[in-house]
Amino acid sequence: MDVIEAHGARIPVLGFGTMTLKEDLCVELVEAALQLGYRHLDTAQMYGNEREVGQGLRDSLRGSGLKREDVFVTTKVWFNRLALGDFERSVDESLEKLGLPWVDLLMIHWPNAQIPLAESIASLCKVKKQGLAKNIGVANFNIAMIEEATTLASEPIAALQIEAQPYLDQTKVIGVARKHGMAVVGYCPLARGKVPADETLGKIGRAHGKTASQVALRFLEQHGIVPIPRTSKRERLAENLGSLDFTLTEAEMAEIGKLKRPDGRIVSPPQAPQWD
């Protein structure tokens, strides 16, 4: 699988998002994803499934010829654990649950207006220096926060994770992330079920023998964004991988680009910053 490089991080261009997956189903799907060819797993302490993701990874490595270094694992620190000391404890807990000595990417999951950014960025950089994370990143930051974080950080911030799907215009924040050399990882790439029924995406998909979902993922991939679709169905794992073996034309990319709309954002919880 191709990778996107950013400040030394090598992030596989398609990931498997695990939010809401629990217990045996999570273990089975992580193992199935890696068997199918995924090399990028995305979890978070808040998802409550790090133990299962780690188990699925170990089950897949056993006897497969895959090595730990072949799989890019991301986890995140929840916004209520960003204070000095609590941040580090959160990371230790995540690694214990995952059963790993380090993760490939550790992220601040959401900003917290009650905790100075300088404090949480210092903790993020400290964890990297200790070797507990190979790379660090931030999620759900607005432009001002990205600018401040990169100024404060003593280690390079390798990635920004944001909502990225065909109905949401993230051009400004992506531009700032790229100015600082960050990779962009996109969650909710299928817009929580809106994409499969989209007529425009379906029409373009038929021209390529692909589904609307595969088209939406390919749209992001061709924009250099790493989508991390979540699914609870094994057949969807294979379908999502099918986004990697075709190319949308410039005209098709432009047509999909017109799907953006002012109310396109899906995820905006109470802790969200002022969006750009």
CSV table of C-alpha atoms in Angstrom, one decimal:
chain,number,residue,atom,x,y,z
A,1,MET,CA,0.0,0.0,0.0
A,2,ASP,CA,1.3,3.5,-0.9
A,3,VAL,CA,2.1,5.9,1.9
A,4,ILE,CA,2.1,9.6,2.6
A,5,GLU,CA,5.2,10.9,4.1
A,6,ALA,CA,5.3,13.8,6.6
A,7,HIS,CA,8.1,14.7,9.0
A,8,GLY,CA,9.4,11.1,8.9
A,9,ALA,CA,6.0,9.5,9.3
A,10,ARG,CA,5.0,7.0,6.6
A,11,ILE,CA,1.2,6.8,6.8
A,12,PRO,CA,-0.5,4.2,4.6
A,13,VAL,CA,-3.0,6.0,2.3
A,14,LEU,CA,-6.1,4.1,3.5
A,15,GLY,CA,-6.8,3.3,7.1
A,16,PHE,CA,-9.3,1.2,9.1
A,17,GLY,CA,-11.3,3.4,11.6
A,18,THR,CA,-12.5,1.5,14.6
A,19,MET,CA,-14.8,3.9,16.5
A,20,THR,CA,-17.9,2.1,17.9
A,21,LEU,CA,-16.4,-1.4,17.3
A,22,LYS,CA,-16.4,-3.4,20.5
A,23,GLU,CA,-15.4,-6.8,21.9
A,24,ASP,CA,-15.0,-9.9,19.7
A,25,LEU,CA,-16.3,-8.0,16.6
A,26,CYS,CA,-13.5,-5.5,16.9
A,27,VAL,CA,-10.9,-8.2,17.3
A,28,GLU,CA,-12.2,-10.1,14.3
A,29,LEU,CA,-12.5,-7.1,12.0
A,30,VAL,CA,-9.0,-5.8,12.9
A,31,GLU,CA,-7.5,-9.2,12.1
A,32,ALA,CA,-9.6,-9.4,8.9
A,33,ALA,CA,-8.5,-5.9,7.8
A,34,LEU,CA,-4.9,-6.8,8.1
A,35,GLN,CA,-5.3,-10.1,6.3
A,36,LEU,CA,-7.0,-8.2,3.4
A,37,GLY,CA,-4.1,-5.8,3.1
A,38,TYR,CA,-4.8,-2.8,5.4
A,39,ARG,CA,-1.7,-1.5,7.1
A,40,HIS,CA,-3.1,1.4,9.1
A,41,LEU,CA,-5.3,1.1,12.2
A,42,ASP,CA,-7.0,4.1,13.9
A,43,THR,CA,-8.2,3.9,17.5
A,44,ALA,CA,-8.5,6.2,20.5
A,45,GLN,CA,-8.7,5.9,24.3
A,46,MET,CA,-12.3,7.3,24.1
A,47,TYR,CA,-13.4,4.5,21.8
A,48,GLY,CA,-13.0,2.0,24.6
A,49,ASN,CA,-11.6,-0.7,22.3
A,50,GLU,CA,-7.8,-0.3,22.4
A,51,ARG,CA,-7.5,-3.7,24.1
A,52,GLU,CA,-9.4,-5.3,21.2
A,53,VAL,CA,-7.5,-3.5,18.5
A,54,GLY,CA,-4.2,-4.7,20.1
A,55,GLN,CA,-5.6,-8.3,20.3
A,56,GLY,CA,-6.6,-8.2,16.7
A,57,LEU,CA,-3.2,-6.9,15.7
A,58,ARG,CA,-1.4,-9.6,17.7
A,59,ASP,CA,-3.7,-12.3,16.2
A,60,SER,CA,-2.9,-11.1,12.7
A,61,LEU,CA,0.9,-11.0,13.3
A,62,ARG,CA,0.9,-14.5,14.6
A,63,GLY,CA,2.1,-16.8,11.8
A,64,SER,CA,1.3,-14.3,9.0
A,65,GLY,CA,4.8,-13.0,8.3
A,66,LEU,CA,3.7,-9.5,9.1
A,67,LYS,CA,5.8,-7.6,11.6
A,68,ARG,CA,4.7,-5.0,14.1
A,69,GLU,CA,6.7,-2.4,12.1
A,70,ASP,CA,4.5,-3.2,9.0
A,71,VAL,CA,1.3,-1.8,10.7
A,72,PHE,CA,0.8,1.9,11.4
A,73,VAL,CA,-1.2,2.2,14.6
A,74,THR,CA,-2.7,5.5,15.8
A,75,THR,CA,-4.3,6.3,19.1
A,76,LYS,CA,-5.5,9.5,20.7
A,77,VAL,CA,-5.7,11.3,24.1
A,78,TRP,CA,-9.2,12.5,25.0
A,79,PHE,CA,-9.8,16.2,25.6
A,80,ASN,CA,-10.4,15.7,29.3
A,81,ARG,CA,-7.0,14.2,29.9
A,82,LEU,CA,-4.7,16.9,28.4
A,83,ALA,CA,-3.4,18.3,31.7
A,84,LEU,CA,0.2,17.7,32.6
A,85,GLY,CA,0.5,14.3,34.3
A,86,ASP,CA,-2.9,13.1,33.3
A,87,PHE,CA,-1.8,13.2,29.6
A,88,GLU,CA,1.1,10.9,30.3
A,89,ARG,CA,-1.1,8.5,32.4
A,90,SER,CA,-3.5,8.3,29.5
A,91,VAL,CA,-0.7,7.3,27.1
A,92,ASP,CA,0.6,4.7,29.5
A,93,GLU,CA,-3.0,3.3,29.8
A,94,SER,CA,-3.4,3.2,26.0
A,95,LEU,CA,-0.1,1.4,25.5
A,96,GLU,CA,-1.0,-1.1,28.2
A,97,LYS,CA,-4.4,-1.8,26.6
A,98,LEU,CA,-2.9,-2.1,23.1
A,99,GLY,CA,-0.1,-4.3,24.4
A,100,LEU,CA,2.4,-2.2,22.6
A,101,PRO,CA,5.6,-0.5,23.7
A,102,TRP,CA,4.9,2.4,21.3
A,103,VAL,CA,2.4,3.7,18.7
A,104,ASP,CA,3.2,5.0,15.3
A,105,LEU,CA,1.1,8.2,15.8
A,106,LEU,CA,-0.3,9.7,19.0
A,107,MET,CA,-2.8,12.5,18.7
A,108,ILE,CA,-4.6,15.1,20.8
A,109,HIS,CA,-8.2,14.0,20.0
A,110,TRP,CA,-9.9,17.3,20.6
A,111,PRO,CA,-8.6,20.6,21.9
A,112,ASN,CA,-9.6,21.7,25.4
A,113,ALA,CA,-10.2,25.4,26.0
A,114,GLN,CA,-9.7,24.9,29.8
A,115,ILE,CA,-6.2,23.6,29.5
A,116,PRO,CA,-3.4,25.7,27.9
A,117,LEU,CA,-2.3,24.4,24.6
A,118,ALA,CA,1.3,24.9,25.6
A,119,GLU,CA,0.8,22.3,28.4
A,120,SER,CA,-0.7,19.6,26.2
A,121,ILE,CA,1.7,20.2,23.3
A,122,ALA,CA,4.6,19.9,25.8
A,123,SER,CA,3.2,16.6,27.0
A,124,LEU,CA,2.7,15.4,23.4
A,125,CYS,CA,6.3,16.2,22.5
A,126,LYS,CA,7.6,14.6,25.8
A,127,VAL,CA,5.9,11.3,24.9
A,128,LYS,CA,7.6,11.3,21.5
A,129,LYS,CA,11.0,12.0,23.0
A,130,GLN,CA,10.5,9.1,25.4
A,131,GLY,CA,9.9,6.8,22.4
A,132,LEU,CA,6.3,6.0,23.3
A,133,ALA,CA,5.1,7.5,20.0
A,134,LYS,CA,7.1,7.5,16.8
A,135,ASN,CA,5.1,10.5,15.5
A,136,ILE,CA,2.7,13.0,17.0
A,137,GLY,CA,-0.3,14.8,15.6
A,138,VAL,CA,-3.4,16.8,16.5
A,139,ALA,CA,-7.1,16.2,15.6
A,140,ASN,CA,-10.0,18.7,15.2
A,141,PHE,CA,-7.8,21.8,15.5
A,142,ASN,CA,-8.8,25.0,13.7
A,143,ILE,CA,-6.3,27.2,11.8
A,144,ALA,CA,-5.3,29.3,14.8
A,145,MET,CA,-4.7,26.2,16.9
A,146,ILE,CA,-2.5,24.6,14.2
A,147,GLU,CA,-0.4,27.7,14.0
A,148,GLU,CA,-0.1,27.9,17.8
A,149,ALA,CA,0.7,24.2,18.1
A,150,THR,CA,3.5,24.3,15.5
A,151,THR,CA,5.0,27.3,17.2
A,152,LEU,CA,4.9,25.6,20.6
A,153,ALA,CA,6.0,22.2,19.6
A,154,SER,CA,9.6,21.1,20.1
A,155,GLU,CA,9.0,18.0,17.9
A,156,PRO,CA,7.5,18.1,14.4
A,157,ILE,CA,3.7,17.6,14.2
A,158,ALA,CA,3.3,15.0,11.5
A,159,ALA,CA,-0.5,14.9,11.0
A,160,LEU,CA,-3.8,16.6,11.3
A,161,GLN,CA,-6.9,14.5,11.6
A,162,ILE,CA,-10.2,16.2,10.6
A,163,GLU,CA,-13.6,15.3,9.2
A,164,ALA,CA,-13.2,15.0,5.5
A,165,GLN,CA,-16.0,13.9,3.1
A,166,PRO,CA,-17.4,15.2,-0.2
A,167,TYR,CA,-20.0,17.6,1.4
A,168,LEU,CA,-17.6,19.5,3.6
A,169,ASP,CA,-15.1,22.2,2.4
A,170,GLN,CA,-11.9,21.9,4.5
A,171,THR,CA,-9.7,23.7,2.0
A,172,LYS,CA,-8.5,26.4,4.3
A,173,VAL,CA,-7.5,24.2,7.2
A,174,ILE,CA,-5.9,21.6,4.9
A,175,GLY,CA,-3.9,24.4,3.3
A,176,VAL,CA,-2.5,25.5,6.7
A,177,ALA,CA,-1.7,21.9,7.7
A,178,ARG,CA,0.2,21.4,4.4
A,179,LYS,CA,2.1,24.6,4.9
A,180,HIS,CA,3.5,23.1,8.0
A,181,GLY,CA,4.3,19.8,6.3
A,182,MET,CA,1.5,17.8,8.0
A,183,ALA,CA,-0.2,14.8,6.5
A,184,VAL,CA,-4.0,15.1,6.6
A,185,VAL,CA,-6.1,12.1,7.8
A,186,GLY,CA,-9.9,12.2,7.2
A,187,TYR,CA,-12.5,10.7,9.4
A,188,CYS,CA,-16.2,10.2,8.4
A,189,PRO,CA,-15.2,9.9,4.7
A,190,LEU,CA,-18.5,8.3,3.8
A,191,ALA,CA,-20.5,11.0,5.7
A,192,ARG,CA,-22.1,8.6,8.1
A,193,GLY,CA,-24.1,6.8,5.4
A,194,LYS,CA,-25.0,9.7,3.1
A,195,VAL,CA,-22.4,8.8,0.4
A,196,PRO,CA,-23.8,5.4,-0.7
A,197,ALA,CA,-27.1,6.9,-1.9
A,198,ASP,CA,-25.5,9.9,-3.6
A,199,GLU,CA,-26.6,10.1,-7.2
A,200,THR,CA,-23.5,12.0,-8.5
A,201,LEU,CA,-21.1,9.6,-6.8
A,202,GLY,CA,-23.1,6.6,-8.0
A,203,LYS,CA,-23.1,7.8,-11.6
A,204,ILE,CA,-19.3,8.4,-11.5
A,205,GLY,CA,-18.9,5.0,-9.9
A,206,ARG,CA,-20.8,3.2,-12.6
A,207,ALA,CA,-18.4,4.6,-15.2
A,208,HIS,CA,-15.6,2.9,-13.4
A,209,GLY,CA,-17.4,-0.2,-12.2
A,210,LYS,CA,-17.1,1.1,-8.6
A,211,THR,CA,-19.5,2.0,-5.8
A,212,ALA,CA,-20.3,5.5,-4.6
A,213,SER,CA,-18.4,4.8,-1.5
A,214,GLN,CA,-15.3,3.8,-3.4
A,215,VAL,CA,-15.6,7.0,-5.5
A,216,ALA,CA,-15.8,9.2,-2.3
A,217,LEU,CA,-12.7,7.5,-0.8
A,218,ARG,CA,-10.8,7.8,-4.1
A,219,PHE,CA,-11.7,11.5,-4.3
A,220,LEU,CA,-10.0,12.1,-0.9
A,221,GLU,CA,-7.1,9.9,-1.8
A,222,GLN,CA,-6.4,11.8,-5.0
A,223,HIS,CA,-6.5,15.0,-2.9
A,224,GLY,CA,-3.7,13.5,-0.8
A,225,ILE,CA,-6.0,12.9,2.2
A,226,VAL,CA,-5.8,9.6,4.1
A,227,PRO,CA,-9.3,8.4,4.7
A,228,ILE,CA,-10.0,6.1,7.6
A,229,PRO,CA,-13.5,4.6,7.0
A,230,ARG,CA,-15.1,2.7,9.8
A,231,THR,CA,-17.2,-0.4,9.1
A,232,SER,CA,-18.7,-3.2,11.2
A,233,LYS,CA,-19.1,-5.4,8.1
A,234,ARG,CA,-16.3,-7.6,6.7
A,235,GLU,CA,-17.5,-7.2,3.1
A,236,ARG,CA,-17.2,-3.4,3.4
A,237,LEU,CA,-13.5,-3.8,4.4
A,238,ALA,CA,-12.8,-5.3,1.0
A,239,GLU,CA,-15.0,-2.8,-0.8
A,240,ASN,CA,-13.1,0.2,0.8
A,241,LEU,CA,-9.8,-1.3,-0.3
A,242,GLY,CA,-11.2,-1.2,-3.9
A,243,SER,CA,-10.8,2.6,-3.8
A,244,LEU,CA,-7.1,2.2,-4.4
A,245,ASP,CA,-7.0,0.6,-7.9
A,246,PHE,CA,-8.6,3.3,-10.2
A,247,THR,CA,-8.3,6.9,-11.0
A,248,LEU,CA,-10.9,9.7,-11.3
A,249,THR,CA,-10.6,12.1,-14.1
A,250,GLU,CA,-10.1,15.8,-13.5
A,251,ALA,CA,-13.6,16.5,-14.7
A,252,GLU,CA,-15.0,13.9,-12.2
A,253,MET,CA,-12.9,15.4,-9.4
A,254,ALA,CA,-14.3,18.8,-10.2
A,255,GLU,CA,-17.9,17.4,-10.3
A,256,ILE,CA,-17.5,15.8,-6.9
A,257,GLY,CA,-15.9,19.1,-5.6
A,258,LYS,CA,-19.2,20.8,-6.3
A,259,LEU,CA,-21.0,18.6,-3.7
A,260,LYS,CA,-19.6,20.8,-0.9
A,261,ARG,CA,-22.3,22.8,1.0
A,262,PRO,CA,-22.4,25.2,3.9
A,263,ASP,CA,-24.1,22.7,6.2
A,264,GLY,CA,-22.0,19.8,5.2
A,265,ARG,CA,-20.3,19.2,8.6
A,266,ILE,CA,-21.5,16.2,10.5
A,267,VAL,CA,-19.3,16.1,13.6
A,268,SER,CA,-19.3,19.1,15.9
A,269,PRO,CA,-19.6,18.1,19.6
A,270,PRO,CA,-19.6,20.6,22.5
A,271,GLN,CA,-15.8,20.6,22.8
A,272,ALA,CA,-15.3,21.5,19.2
A,273,PRO,CA,-13.4,24.8,18.5
A,274,GLN,CA,-14.7,27.6,16.3
A,275,TRP,CA,-14.4,26.0,12.9
A,276,ASP,CA,-12.8,27.8,10.0
